[in-house]
Amino acid sequence: MTDFTAPCEEKIYDDDAAIAAALEHTSIPALMMSMIHMSGDPALMDADIKPGMAFMGEIQGFLSAEQQSEIRQQALNIICAYRDRGCTLPEAPNKSIIHKMMQFIVGDEVAEEYVDMMIEDTSLYGKDERAFTWDKPVSDSDKKEFKVLVIGAGQSGILAGIRLNEAGINYTIVEKNQGIGGTWWENNYPGARVDVANHFYSYSFEPNHDWPEHYSRQPQLAAYFDRCADKYKVKQHIQFETEVISCDYLTEQAQWSVVIRKADGTESTERYHAVISAAGQLNRQKYPDIEGMDSFKGQAFHSSRWDWNLNLKGKRIAVIGTGASAFQLVPEIAKSAGHVTVYQRSPNWMFPNDRYHQSVADGKIWALKHLPYYGRWYRFLHFWMTADKTHALLFSDPNWEHKDRAISEANDFTRIMFTDYLKEQCGNDTALLEKVLPTYPPMGKRTLQDNGSWLGALKRDNVELITHSVSAINATGVTDETGAAIDVDVIVYATGFYASRFLWPMKITGKNGEDLHQQWQDDPKTNLGITTPNFPNFFCVYGPGNNLGHGGSLIFYSECQIRYILECFKTLVENKLKSIECRPEASEAYYQKFTEAADQTVWAHKGMDNWYKNKNGKVVTTSPWRLIDFWRWTKQPELSQFYLD
Ligand code: NAP
C-alpha cells in the first residue's frame, strides 16, 4: 500500500530562532493554510491580509514584505504552540472550510467541483484516496490468476506497478532501457530538467520534500522514480532491456499473446489477460531529413541520445532545433563548447520564472517536512496556477478580429506580456529581437519556462543563432539555405520525437485480426485515450490525446488513467468476466467531442505547426480538457460504454 497517512513527516524540536529563520523561505499563502491546520482557527482568512490572485508562478500571493513579515510572526506563535503541545493537531477542517481555504490561498474563485479533487490529490484527510481497494471479496488465487503486462517503466508504468501491487494482481513490466524513468532515463542531455514545479510533479501519494531545485534536473527525476519503484516493490517485476515486438489477442481464450525480445535478441511468447501500454509519446527520436546527413564525419546524435564521453571543451557544435530540449541544452553546452551554432526554424514563446533554476532553500525544505499540510497546499497552489487556470487561454474566440496575432483577447494579453519579456531581455538588440520573437499566438506550441538563460546564451560571443533552414550537411559541417556553410565537430539533432506514432513500432493485433495502426491510421478513435474498440483488455496510459499542452502534471493525468484501468480490472476479476472492450459508439462519441474541442484550440490555429497535430493538421496527441473534467470522467469506468464478456 502507499503509505501517505501523515500530514508531514517530522515532529518539531527546533527552537524559536531556528523556526523563525526557516519561515523566511516559506510561501506565505501555503504557510497560512498550515497555520489554520495547526490552530484549528479559520478566522485567519477573515483578517486583512489576503493573498492576491495566484498567477504567473507567484507563490507569495503578491503580499508586501511587511504583510509577509506580519504573517511570519503570527505563524511563529502558532508553530511554537504546536511544537510545545507535542505536535498534535486539532480536528481537520471540514469540506466547506477546505473550500474557503482553496479560494483563499489562490485569491480567486475556485468552483466547488474542485474540492473533492483537491482533497484527493493532496490526501488532505490523511489517506491516499486513489489507492486501489476491492469492493467485493476476491480470493488471492483469482487475483494472481489475472496476469497483466505493463509496457514501459517510466512514471506511468511504475505507477501501474504500485497500484497492481495494491490490488495483489500478478504483473510484469517490460522496459526497453537499462533503467527506470522512461523519458527521465533517456533524456539526460546537459541541462535536462523538469519544467513543471516538482512539488506538483510527483506522485500524489509520494511527496518528495528533498527536491534540490524547484524544477529539478534529470538525475534527480530518474532517482525519484527509481526510489519509488524500490519502495513500492515494483522493481522486482521489471524486465529491463526487453522490448515488446507484438501483441495478438486470442479471442477464444481472451488473452494477449505477446512476443518479447531481450537485448541478446532472444524472443519469447508470453500470455497475459490484459496489457497496459505505458510506452509514452516522446521516445522515438525524429531526425530531420536533410541531404547529406550520413556523410558527416564528426559526431552526430539526437538530444535524447547524448554522448557523455564527448568532451565539449573547444568543440564547434551545431544544434538543429530550438524546442524544449534545445532550449535547455544550449545554455548549458555554451558554457564549455568552443562555438555553438543554433539553427532555429521557429522561435519559442517563453514564460518568465525566476525559480526555474533556483535551489529549494533549506527553510522551505524544513517547512515541507515539519509544517502540517504545508507541502500539500503548496502543491495545490502550483496546480491552480499552472493547470486549469490557463485552460481558457487555449480557445479561439470566434468574435476576436485579430486572429493573425492571437486567438482571443486573453491570448493577446498574454502575447503582449511575453513580448515585453523578450523585449526587455533583448534591450537595444533589435536584430536579435526580430529573430526570437514568435509570430504565432502564445501557447500555439509548448510554452517554455525561462529565467533568462536562453537569451543569455544567445548573446554569448561563442553562440550564433541562425534563422535560415538547414539545406545540406556534408562531411565537415552544415550549409543553410543561403549557402552559408560552417564546419563543425558535432551536430546535435534536437528535432523532437514521433509523438503521434502511438505504440510504434509494436504490432498490436486485436479481435478478428484487426491491426491497431491500421484501425487508428493517423487519427485514433479511442475512449478517453485509454480503450479502443476491437482491442479488449488493452489499455493505454499517455496514449492518444493524453499529452498535456496547457499545463498541469502528466503524473496527475497518469494517476487518473491508472485508476480507471484498475477499476476495469476490478470489474473483470470481481465478476469473473473474461474481457472488457470499448464499444464503437463510445469511442465515436468521445472522438467527436474531442475533435470539436481540439479544433477550437490554439494548437489547431491556422498556420500553427507543432507536434500535437498529425500530418493532416488535426490535434491528436494533446488533451483539450480541463484536468478536473478528465479527473471526473476517469474516476469510474462507465460500464455501459463497454462490451463485457
Ligand atoms: P520539439 O519540441 O518537437 O522541438 C523540435 C525542434 O526541432 C523544433 O524547434 C523544430 O522546429 C525543430 N526542427 C524539427 N525538424 C527540423 C528541421 N528539419 N530543421 C530545423 N529544425 C527542425 O522536440 P523537443 O525539444 O525534444 O521537445 C519535445 C517535447 O518533449 C516538448 O514539447 C516537451 O513536451 C517535452 N520536453 C520537456 C522538457 C521538460 O519538461 N523540461 C524538456 C524537453 C522536452 P519547429 O518548431 O519549427 O517545428
XYZ file of C-alpha atoms and ligand atoms in Angstrom:
693
model
C 0.000 0.000 0.000
C 1.089 3.543 -0.486
C 1.864 4.994 2.891
C 0.671 8.544 2.781
C -1.019 8.842 6.145
C 0.697 11.764 7.829
C 0.237 15.488 7.264
C 4.006 15.906 7.427
C 6.962 13.719 8.176
C 8.663 15.019 11.266
C 7.834 16.448 14.663
C 9.277 19.834 15.547
C 12.076 20.044 18.118
C 13.710 23.225 16.786
C 13.990 26.317 18.936
C 12.095 29.516 18.172
C 15.016 31.163 16.412
C 15.556 28.209 14.073
C 11.862 28.146 13.225
C 11.826 31.883 12.583
C 14.823 31.516 10.281
C 13.150 28.726 8.327
C 9.978 30.764 7.892
C 11.915 33.353 5.909
C 11.880 30.908 2.997
C 8.302 29.731 3.036
C 5.451 30.512 0.684
C 3.248 32.731 2.827
C -0.097 31.614 1.345
C 0.835 27.934 1.927
C 2.085 28.834 5.398
C -1.256 30.463 6.202
C -3.031 27.222 5.304
C -0.754 25.261 7.616
C -1.452 27.809 10.366
C -5.167 27.038 10.076
C -4.480 23.296 10.366
C -2.273 23.841 13.426
C -4.523 26.313 15.208
C -7.868 24.903 14.099
C -8.917 28.524 13.627
C -10.065 29.566 10.156
C -10.543 33.174 11.316
C -7.139 33.994 9.821
C -8.932 34.109 6.491
C -11.174 36.928 7.704
C -8.288 39.208 8.677
C -6.967 41.996 6.465
C -4.006 40.208 4.924
C -5.157 38.125 1.996
C -3.108 36.654 -0.864
C -3.776 38.183 -4.259
C -4.774 36.139 -7.262
C -2.260 33.349 -7.883
C -0.786 33.989 -11.285
C 2.439 33.616 -13.268
C 4.121 31.370 -10.711
C 3.777 33.899 -7.882
C 3.992 31.891 -4.661
C 3.839 34.806 -2.201
C 0.340 35.911 -3.134
C 1.687 39.348 -4.123
C 1.878 40.225 -0.411
C 4.144 43.083 0.604
C 7.282 42.477 2.666
C 5.513 43.956 5.719
C 2.496 41.727 5.271
C 4.705 38.679 4.870
C 6.621 39.594 7.971
C 3.423 40.021 9.979
C 2.179 36.575 8.916
C 5.539 35.003 9.765
C 5.301 36.462 13.269
C 1.797 35.068 13.730
C 2.965 31.750 12.305
C 5.867 31.582 14.725
C 3.484 31.803 17.682
C 1.193 29.124 16.266
C 4.082 26.796 15.356
C 5.727 27.141 18.769
C 2.413 26.340 20.480
C 2.011 23.332 18.157
C 5.556 22.196 18.956
C 5.096 22.693 22.704
C 1.980 20.547 22.837
C 3.798 17.677 21.107
C 2.704 18.427 17.551
C -0.890 17.349 17.969
C -3.436 18.733 15.552
C -6.985 19.882 16.208
C -9.783 18.367 14.190
C -9.235 18.694 10.454
C -11.149 21.500 8.723
C -14.426 20.342 7.219
C -15.075 20.427 3.488
C -16.670 23.838 3.461
C -13.688 25.321 5.293
C -11.372 23.499 2.895
C -13.227 25.112 0.012
C -12.810 28.509 1.610
C -9.106 27.782 2.153
C -8.720 26.781 -1.510
C -10.153 30.101 -2.615
C -8.135 31.984 -0.038
C -4.731 30.540 -0.924
C -5.141 31.323 -4.622
C -7.002 34.603 -4.091
C -9.553 33.512 -6.613
C -12.893 31.869 -7.032
C -12.497 28.111 -7.074
C -15.546 26.193 -8.243
C -16.923 23.661 -5.807
C -16.240 20.844 -8.267
C -12.540 21.153 -7.405
C -12.958 20.446 -3.704
C -13.079 16.642 -3.852
C -10.385 16.538 -6.486
C -8.113 18.715 -4.394
C -8.754 16.742 -1.206
C -7.882 13.604 -3.121
C -4.810 14.972 -4.891
C -3.355 16.290 -1.652
C -4.503 13.390 0.586
C -5.763 16.165 2.808
C -7.666 13.859 5.105
C -4.567 11.792 5.644
C -5.132 8.938 3.250
C -4.350 8.078 -0.330
C -7.832 8.146 -1.787
C -6.617 6.865 -5.137
C -5.265 3.676 -3.573
C -6.822 0.552 -5.034
C -9.359 -1.354 -2.949
C -11.568 -4.267 -3.886
C -15.312 -3.784 -3.487
C -16.088 -7.497 -3.112
C -14.145 -10.328 -1.559
C -11.734 -11.745 -4.130
C -9.555 -14.763 -3.460
C -5.798 -14.446 -3.734
C -5.777 -17.090 -6.433
C -8.286 -15.126 -8.536
C -6.108 -12.036 -8.204
C -2.961 -13.923 -9.069
C -4.505 -15.750 -11.990
C -5.191 -12.451 -13.723
C -1.868 -11.644 -15.366
C -1.109 -8.158 -16.631
C 1.683 -6.937 -18.874
C 2.803 -3.323 -18.460
C 4.873 -1.902 -21.309
C 7.356 0.686 -20.063
C 8.892 1.604 -16.707
C 8.505 5.368 -16.894
C 6.422 7.319 -14.416
C 3.139 5.766 -15.571
C 4.484 2.199 -15.772
C 5.867 2.427 -12.240
C 2.548 3.860 -11.084
C 0.737 0.933 -12.733
C 3.010 -1.413 -10.783
C 2.316 0.379 -7.498
C -1.442 0.076 -7.966
C -1.256 -3.523 -9.244
C 0.715 -4.413 -6.122
C -2.035 -2.835 -4.032
C -4.565 -4.975 -5.863
C -2.433 -8.105 -5.450
C -2.612 -8.693 -9.204
C 0.136 -10.577 -11.000
C 2.091 -8.440 -13.426
C 5.289 -7.978 -15.376
C 6.743 -4.710 -16.618
C 8.946 -4.793 -19.681
C 11.271 -1.886 -20.266
C 13.457 -1.389 -23.316
C 16.043 0.649 -21.414
C 18.526 -0.487 -18.786
C 16.909 1.583 -16.057
C 13.780 3.217 -14.721
C 12.327 6.552 -15.699
C 11.294 6.374 -19.362
C 11.765 9.876 -20.693
C 13.659 10.717 -17.496
C 16.031 7.891 -18.209
C 16.592 8.713 -21.861
C 16.708 12.484 -21.915
C 19.893 13.031 -19.979
C 21.360 15.782 -22.125
C 23.172 18.643 -20.345
C 20.663 20.936 -18.676
C 17.729 18.482 -18.806
C 15.269 19.330 -16.063
C 11.545 19.189 -15.465
C 9.565 22.293 -16.351
C 6.576 21.611 -14.123
C 7.162 22.577 -10.489
C 8.462 19.483 -8.747
C 6.312 19.777 -5.643
C 3.410 19.203 -8.019
C 5.304 16.992 -10.490
C 5.491 13.975 -8.176
C 3.088 11.189 -7.253
C 0.242 12.485 -5.090
C 0.957 9.784 -2.510
C 4.724 10.172 -2.530
C 5.687 13.770 -1.893
C 9.390 14.398 -2.022
C 10.453 17.122 0.374
C 14.046 16.875 -0.746
C 13.793 18.112 -4.309
C 17.030 20.094 -4.528
C 15.599 22.531 -7.039
C 12.100 23.770 -7.723
C 12.457 22.285 -11.210
C 14.945 19.512 -10.615
C 17.373 18.031 -13.066
C 17.097 14.747 -14.881
C 19.269 12.703 -12.448
C 17.025 13.692 -9.530
C 13.896 12.830 -11.513
C 15.258 9.441 -12.578
C 16.356 8.786 -8.973
C 12.888 9.668 -7.622
C 11.156 7.144 -9.880
C 13.815 4.558 -9.143
C 13.322 5.099 -5.408
C 9.550 4.760 -5.771
C 9.986 1.525 -7.736
C 12.124 0.179 -4.873
C 9.958 1.431 -2.051
C 6.741 0.058 -3.535
C 8.368 -3.216 -4.575
C 7.807 -2.690 -8.264
C 11.413 -3.214 -9.331
C 11.341 -6.959 -8.955
C 8.587 -7.092 -11.581
C 10.616 -5.276 -14.250
C 12.455 -6.973 -17.104
C 14.978 -4.431 -18.354
C 16.389 -4.241 -21.870
C 13.322 -6.051 -23.086
C 11.005 -4.893 -25.833
C 7.537 -5.881 -26.834
C 7.524 -6.780 -30.506
C 3.882 -7.721 -30.924
C 0.657 -8.347 -29.037
C -2.008 -10.638 -30.521
C -5.419 -11.013 -28.985
C -6.668 -14.589 -28.744
C -10.421 -14.124 -28.730
C -11.382 -17.563 -27.514
C -9.042 -17.508 -24.536
C -9.497 -13.761 -24.007
C -5.750 -13.440 -23.639
C -2.973 -11.494 -25.233
C -0.142 -13.436 -26.792
C 2.887 -11.191 -26.541
C 6.224 -11.562 -28.301
C 9.052 -10.136 -26.243
C 12.638 -9.608 -27.316
C 15.599 -9.419 -24.948
C 18.754 -7.384 -25.522
C 20.581 -10.507 -26.745
C 17.966 -10.908 -29.480
C 16.204 -13.929 -27.985
C 12.457 -13.863 -28.326
C 9.774 -15.494 -26.249
C 5.995 -15.584 -26.355
C 4.027 -14.999 -23.202
C 0.331 -14.906 -22.365
C -1.402 -12.124 -20.434
C -5.022 -11.384 -19.604
C -4.543 -7.679 -20.041
C -1.973 -5.252 -21.407
C -1.289 -1.701 -20.243
C 0.796 0.292 -22.657
C 2.698 2.878 -20.642
C 5.053 3.425 -23.559
C 4.739 7.204 -23.690
C 4.688 9.559 -26.642
C 8.177 11.024 -26.602
C 10.686 8.251 -27.032
C 11.035 7.527 -30.725
C 13.594 10.022 -31.987
C 12.729 12.102 -35.001
C 15.743 13.025 -37.085
C 15.336 15.629 -39.802
C 15.519 14.669 -43.428
C 18.488 16.731 -44.600
C 20.543 15.967 -47.664
C 23.962 14.518 -46.855
C 23.315 13.766 -43.180
C 25.024 10.391 -43.448
C 28.178 11.883 -44.906
C 29.056 13.889 -41.781
C 32.368 12.649 -40.401
C 32.145 14.238 -36.949
C 29.936 13.112 -34.112
C 26.176 13.451 -34.570
C 23.400 12.386 -32.214
C 19.859 13.143 -31.112
C 19.365 15.229 -27.960
C 17.920 12.188 -26.169
C 20.987 10.099 -27.073
C 23.568 12.361 -25.510
C 27.119 11.071 -25.651
C 28.605 11.811 -22.250
C 32.033 10.682 -23.424
C 32.130 13.767 -25.568
C 34.381 16.464 -24.168
C 32.750 19.729 -25.229
C 35.753 21.874 -24.476
C 36.728 23.845 -27.539
C 34.358 21.900 -29.805
C 32.362 23.531 -32.618
C 28.792 22.358 -32.235
C 25.717 22.779 -34.409
C 22.374 22.358 -32.693
C 19.428 21.835 -35.035
C 16.074 22.719 -33.472
C 15.050 25.088 -30.714
C 12.245 23.207 -28.920
C 12.124 22.381 -25.218
C 15.212 20.135 -25.389
C 17.448 22.613 -27.249
C 16.171 25.371 -25.012
C 17.658 23.566 -22.030
C 20.815 22.156 -23.533
C 22.140 25.151 -25.492
C 22.703 27.391 -22.423
C 24.467 24.508 -20.712
C 26.813 23.423 -23.519
C 27.607 27.027 -24.440
C 29.442 27.306 -21.110
C 32.176 24.928 -22.247
C 31.930 24.497 -26.023
C 34.258 26.401 -28.333
C 31.378 27.596 -30.503
C 27.700 26.751 -30.759
C 25.628 27.446 -33.872
C 21.920 27.157 -33.241
C 19.628 26.549 -36.204
C 16.154 27.805 -35.414
C 13.123 27.122 -37.568
C 10.634 28.796 -35.261
C 11.197 30.697 -32.015
C 9.501 29.897 -28.704
C 7.183 31.832 -26.517
C 8.586 31.748 -23.034
C 7.296 32.385 -19.615
C 9.367 34.285 -17.047
C 10.068 32.176 -13.990
C 12.765 33.246 -11.533
C 12.643 29.957 -9.702
C 13.339 27.879 -12.824
C 16.976 27.161 -11.934
C 16.826 28.018 -8.249
C 17.612 25.656 -5.394
C 14.951 24.997 -2.806
C 16.021 26.885 0.304
C 16.698 24.866 3.450
C 13.946 26.786 5.232
C 11.410 25.646 2.677
C 12.585 22.049 2.970
C 12.187 22.387 6.734
C 8.637 23.685 6.276
C 7.778 20.856 3.879
C 8.973 18.310 6.413
C 7.600 19.861 9.576
C 4.594 22.076 8.969
C 1.362 20.122 8.734
C -0.107 20.191 5.230
C 2.194 22.994 4.137
C 3.518 20.861 1.265
C 0.042 19.728 0.299
C -1.203 23.296 -0.051
C 1.982 24.288 -1.819
C 1.159 21.539 -4.320
C -2.364 22.869 -4.762
C -1.056 26.411 -5.290
C 1.006 25.145 -8.222
C -1.814 23.024 -9.524
C -4.085 26.032 -9.604
C -1.679 28.429 -11.248
C -0.340 26.106 -13.881
C -3.218 23.878 -14.871
C -6.879 24.681 -15.395
C -6.359 28.350 -14.672
C -4.683 28.677 -18.063
C -7.138 26.436 -19.902
C -9.381 29.196 -21.231
C -6.379 30.785 -22.964
C -6.282 27.847 -25.343
C -9.574 28.520 -27.036
C -10.252 30.645 -30.009
C -12.828 33.410 -29.650
C -14.925 33.455 -32.840
C -15.586 37.168 -32.352
C -11.957 38.157 -31.948
C -10.814 40.013 -35.031
C -7.029 39.849 -34.812
C -6.516 36.183 -35.491
C -3.234 36.944 -37.244
C -1.542 37.580 -33.902
C -3.684 35.928 -31.217
C -6.808 33.816 -30.875
C -8.652 35.826 -28.230
C -8.317 38.950 -26.151
C -6.818 36.995 -23.237
C -4.406 35.260 -25.594
C -3.443 38.662 -26.994
C -2.836 39.969 -23.496
C -0.501 37.012 -22.933
C 1.229 37.824 -26.228
C 1.861 41.396 -25.117
C 3.182 40.252 -21.752
C 5.506 37.658 -23.300
C 6.630 40.137 -25.963
C 7.551 42.671 -23.292
C 9.572 39.989 -21.553
C 11.531 39.284 -24.743
C 11.981 42.984 -25.494
C 13.313 43.590 -22.025
C 15.903 40.876 -22.492
C 16.967 41.936 -25.982
C 17.411 45.574 -24.978
C 18.734 47.544 -27.917
C 19.497 44.486 -29.977
C 16.556 44.758 -32.370
C 18.097 42.228 -34.760
C 18.058 39.632 -32.000
C 14.504 40.541 -31.013
C 13.353 40.054 -34.574
C 14.868 36.589 -34.591
C 13.460 35.404 -31.286
C 10.004 36.979 -31.307
C 7.412 34.418 -32.390
C 4.803 35.463 -34.911
C 2.305 32.781 -33.914
C -0.147 33.090 -30.987
C 1.110 32.240 -27.485
C 0.579 28.616 -26.436
C 0.475 27.531 -30.088
C 3.485 25.373 -29.278
C 4.695 24.335 -25.858
C 5.414 27.486 -23.856
C 8.788 27.257 -22.131
C 9.788 28.242 -18.616
C 12.593 30.745 -18.681
C 14.856 32.573 -16.285
C 16.817 34.440 -18.936
C 19.202 31.580 -19.646
C 18.120 31.133 -23.293
C 18.705 34.699 -24.413
C 21.683 34.862 -22.095
C 23.190 32.005 -24.099
C 22.291 33.504 -27.489
C 24.035 36.715 -26.523
C 27.310 34.954 -25.755
C 30.256 35.533 -28.092
C 30.587 31.819 -28.742
C 26.947 31.327 -29.761
C 25.299 32.196 -33.051
C 21.616 31.942 -33.861
C 20.818 31.150 -37.490
C 17.231 31.504 -38.601
C 17.713 30.084 -42.077
C 16.791 26.486 -42.622
C 19.469 23.865 -42.986
C 19.714 22.784 -46.586
C 22.559 20.306 -46.513
C 25.072 18.522 -44.363
C 28.391 17.333 -45.699
C 31.437 15.584 -44.291
C 32.598 18.600 -42.342
C 29.573 20.673 -41.483
C 26.276 22.335 -42.191
C 25.033 24.557 -45.010
C 21.952 26.722 -44.693
C 19.513 27.833 -47.374
C 21.512 30.999 -48.093
C 24.515 28.853 -48.979
C 26.401 29.839 -45.828
C 28.421 26.847 -44.671
C 30.137 26.185 -41.372
C 32.458 23.425 -40.288
C 31.606 21.741 -37.010
C 32.852 18.865 -34.886
C 29.469 17.819 -33.538
C 25.857 18.002 -34.698
C 23.084 17.707 -32.127
C 19.660 16.911 -33.550
C 17.252 18.463 -31.056
C 14.474 17.771 -33.509
C 11.915 16.038 -31.315
C 10.037 12.775 -31.457
C 7.442 10.853 -33.450
C 4.826 11.676 -30.846
C 1.784 10.842 -32.933
C 3.048 7.373 -33.922
C 1.424 5.833 -30.887
C 2.757 2.459 -29.722
C 5.069 2.411 -32.702
C 6.861 0.185 -33.756
C 4.942 -2.525 -31.869
C 2.465 -4.588 -33.846
C -0.821 -4.863 -31.974
C -3.459 -7.184 -33.405
C -6.879 -7.246 -31.797
C -10.110 -9.145 -32.361
C -10.684 -10.591 -35.821
C -7.110 -9.791 -36.814
C -7.651 -6.020 -36.603
C -4.329 -4.172 -36.700
C -4.247 -1.264 -34.245
C -2.246 1.018 -36.506
C -4.465 0.215 -39.477
C -7.524 0.946 -37.406
C -6.161 4.135 -35.908
C -4.353 5.351 -39.018
C -3.220 8.866 -38.267
C -6.288 9.781 -36.286
C -7.004 7.372 -33.423
C -10.514 6.769 -32.190
C -10.463 5.774 -28.543
C -12.484 6.318 -25.436
C -10.609 8.776 -23.195
C -7.378 7.874 -24.982
C -7.415 4.664 -22.916
C -9.501 1.984 -24.648
C -10.200 1.126 -28.287
C -12.898 -0.975 -29.958
C -11.645 -4.389 -31.160
C -8.890 -4.379 -28.550
C -10.375 -5.964 -25.434
C -8.349 -5.815 -22.229
C -5.863 -3.444 -23.881
C -5.299 -0.081 -22.229
C -3.127 2.943 -22.933
C -1.675 5.425 -20.493
C -0.382 8.647 -22.060
C -1.939 7.394 -25.280
C -3.757 9.362 -27.979
C -4.874 12.790 -26.853
C -3.461 12.429 -23.351
C -0.486 14.730 -23.506
C -0.964 17.954 -21.548
C -0.491 21.132 -23.520
C -1.951 23.868 -21.363
C -0.229 22.958 -18.130
C -0.543 20.558 -15.255
C 1.422 17.475 -14.414
C 1.407 14.332 -16.541
C 1.725 12.393 -13.295
C -1.687 13.700 -12.255
C -3.040 12.562 -15.623
C -1.429 9.140 -15.242
C -2.972 8.734 -11.795
C -6.393 9.355 -13.367
C -5.778 6.842 -16.158
C -4.308 4.137 -13.973
C -7.205 4.374 -11.530
C -9.643 3.968 -14.440
C -7.748 0.948 -15.777
C -7.559 -0.721 -12.371
C -11.309 -0.181 -11.971
C -11.750 -2.047 -15.279
C -9.637 -4.897 -13.887
C -11.776 -4.859 -10.760
C -14.899 -5.298 -12.893
C -13.340 -8.294 -14.630
C -11.915 -10.056 -11.590
C -14.755 -9.438 -9.137
C -17.353 -10.586 -11.644
C -15.274 -13.416 -13.062
C -15.523 -11.888 -16.529
C -13.052 -12.575 -19.314
C -12.985 -9.350 -21.233
C -13.894 -5.698 -21.315
C -13.966 -3.981 -24.686
C -14.783 -0.418 -25.635
C -17.971 -0.140 -27.692
C -17.505 1.650 -31.028
C -20.284 4.116 -30.215
C -18.390 5.151 -27.058
C -15.170 5.823 -28.917
C -17.078 7.552 -31.729
C -18.814 9.857 -29.241
C -15.538 10.630 -27.476
C -13.791 11.224 -30.802
C -16.471 13.731 -31.855
C -16.313 15.527 -28.515
C -12.514 15.572 -28.563
C -12.345 16.805 -32.155
C -14.845 19.566 -31.559
C -12.870 20.857 -28.574
C -9.389 20.324 -30.042
C -10.339 22.093 -33.282
C -11.027 25.254 -31.292
C -7.622 25.316 -29.634
C -4.669 27.488 -30.450
C -2.743 24.348 -31.425
C -5.114 23.865 -34.351
C -4.989 27.538 -35.302
C -4.363 28.203 -38.983
C -0.676 28.010 -39.795
C 0.331 26.507 -36.448
C 2.879 23.747 -36.648
C 3.509 21.633 -33.572
C 3.905 18.013 -32.505
C 0.381 17.981 -31.104
C -1.019 17.516 -34.600
C -0.876 14.697 -37.117
C 0.301 15.222 -40.651
C -3.199 16.324 -41.666
C -3.124 19.094 -39.107
C -5.507 17.507 -36.614
C -4.643 17.627 -32.904
C -4.150 14.006 -31.854
C -1.546 13.862 -29.101
C -2.741 16.501 -26.681
C -5.737 16.918 -24.443
C -8.111 19.851 -24.860
C -9.734 19.125 -21.496
C -9.571 20.783 -18.141
C -7.878 18.477 -15.663
C -10.992 18.466 -13.494
C -13.088 17.084 -16.379
C -10.681 14.286 -17.154
C -10.414 13.511 -13.438
C -14.216 13.233 -13.172
C -14.590 11.131 -16.332
C -11.918 8.670 -15.220
C -12.997 8.159 -11.612
C -15.063 5.152 -12.614
C -15.453 3.452 -15.982
C -18.964 3.897 -17.330
C -19.732 0.217 -17.875
C -22.424 0.882 -20.462
C -19.572 2.024 -22.744
C -18.112 -1.495 -22.832
C -18.892 -4.975 -24.027
C -18.381 -7.236 -21.052
C -17.941 -10.928 -21.579
P 10.232 19.585 -30.249
O 9.551 20.419 -29.280
O 9.441 18.800 -31.223
O 11.265 20.513 -30.978
C 11.918 20.118 -32.137
C 12.656 21.306 -32.678
O 13.339 20.911 -33.844
C 11.741 22.451 -33.088
O 12.374 23.650 -32.823
C 11.581 22.223 -34.579
O 11.220 23.386 -35.261
C 12.969 21.786 -34.908
N 13.086 21.024 -36.154
C 12.498 19.859 -36.451
N 12.876 19.465 -37.681
C 13.721 20.421 -38.150
C 14.438 20.611 -39.339
N 14.349 19.724 -40.333
N 15.199 21.716 -39.473
C 15.276 22.608 -38.470
N 14.626 22.497 -37.332
C 13.858 21.413 -37.166
O 11.187 18.497 -29.523
P 11.873 18.588 -28.105
O 12.538 19.881 -27.932
O 12.666 17.368 -27.934
O 10.644 18.578 -27.113
C 9.582 17.643 -27.293
C 8.698 17.681 -26.080
O 9.328 16.987 -25.037
C 8.409 19.053 -25.516
O 7.432 19.766 -26.176
C 8.014 18.689 -24.111
O 6.693 18.207 -24.048
C 8.971 17.549 -23.812
N 10.173 18.083 -23.152
C 10.021 18.504 -21.881
C 11.070 19.031 -21.209
C 10.866 19.448 -19.792
O 9.883 19.238 -19.173
N 11.767 20.053 -19.218
C 12.301 19.164 -21.834
C 12.433 18.717 -23.134
C 11.357 18.185 -23.787
P 9.696 23.807 -35.423
O 9.244 24.297 -34.083
O 9.678 24.852 -36.450
O 8.963 22.570 -35.837
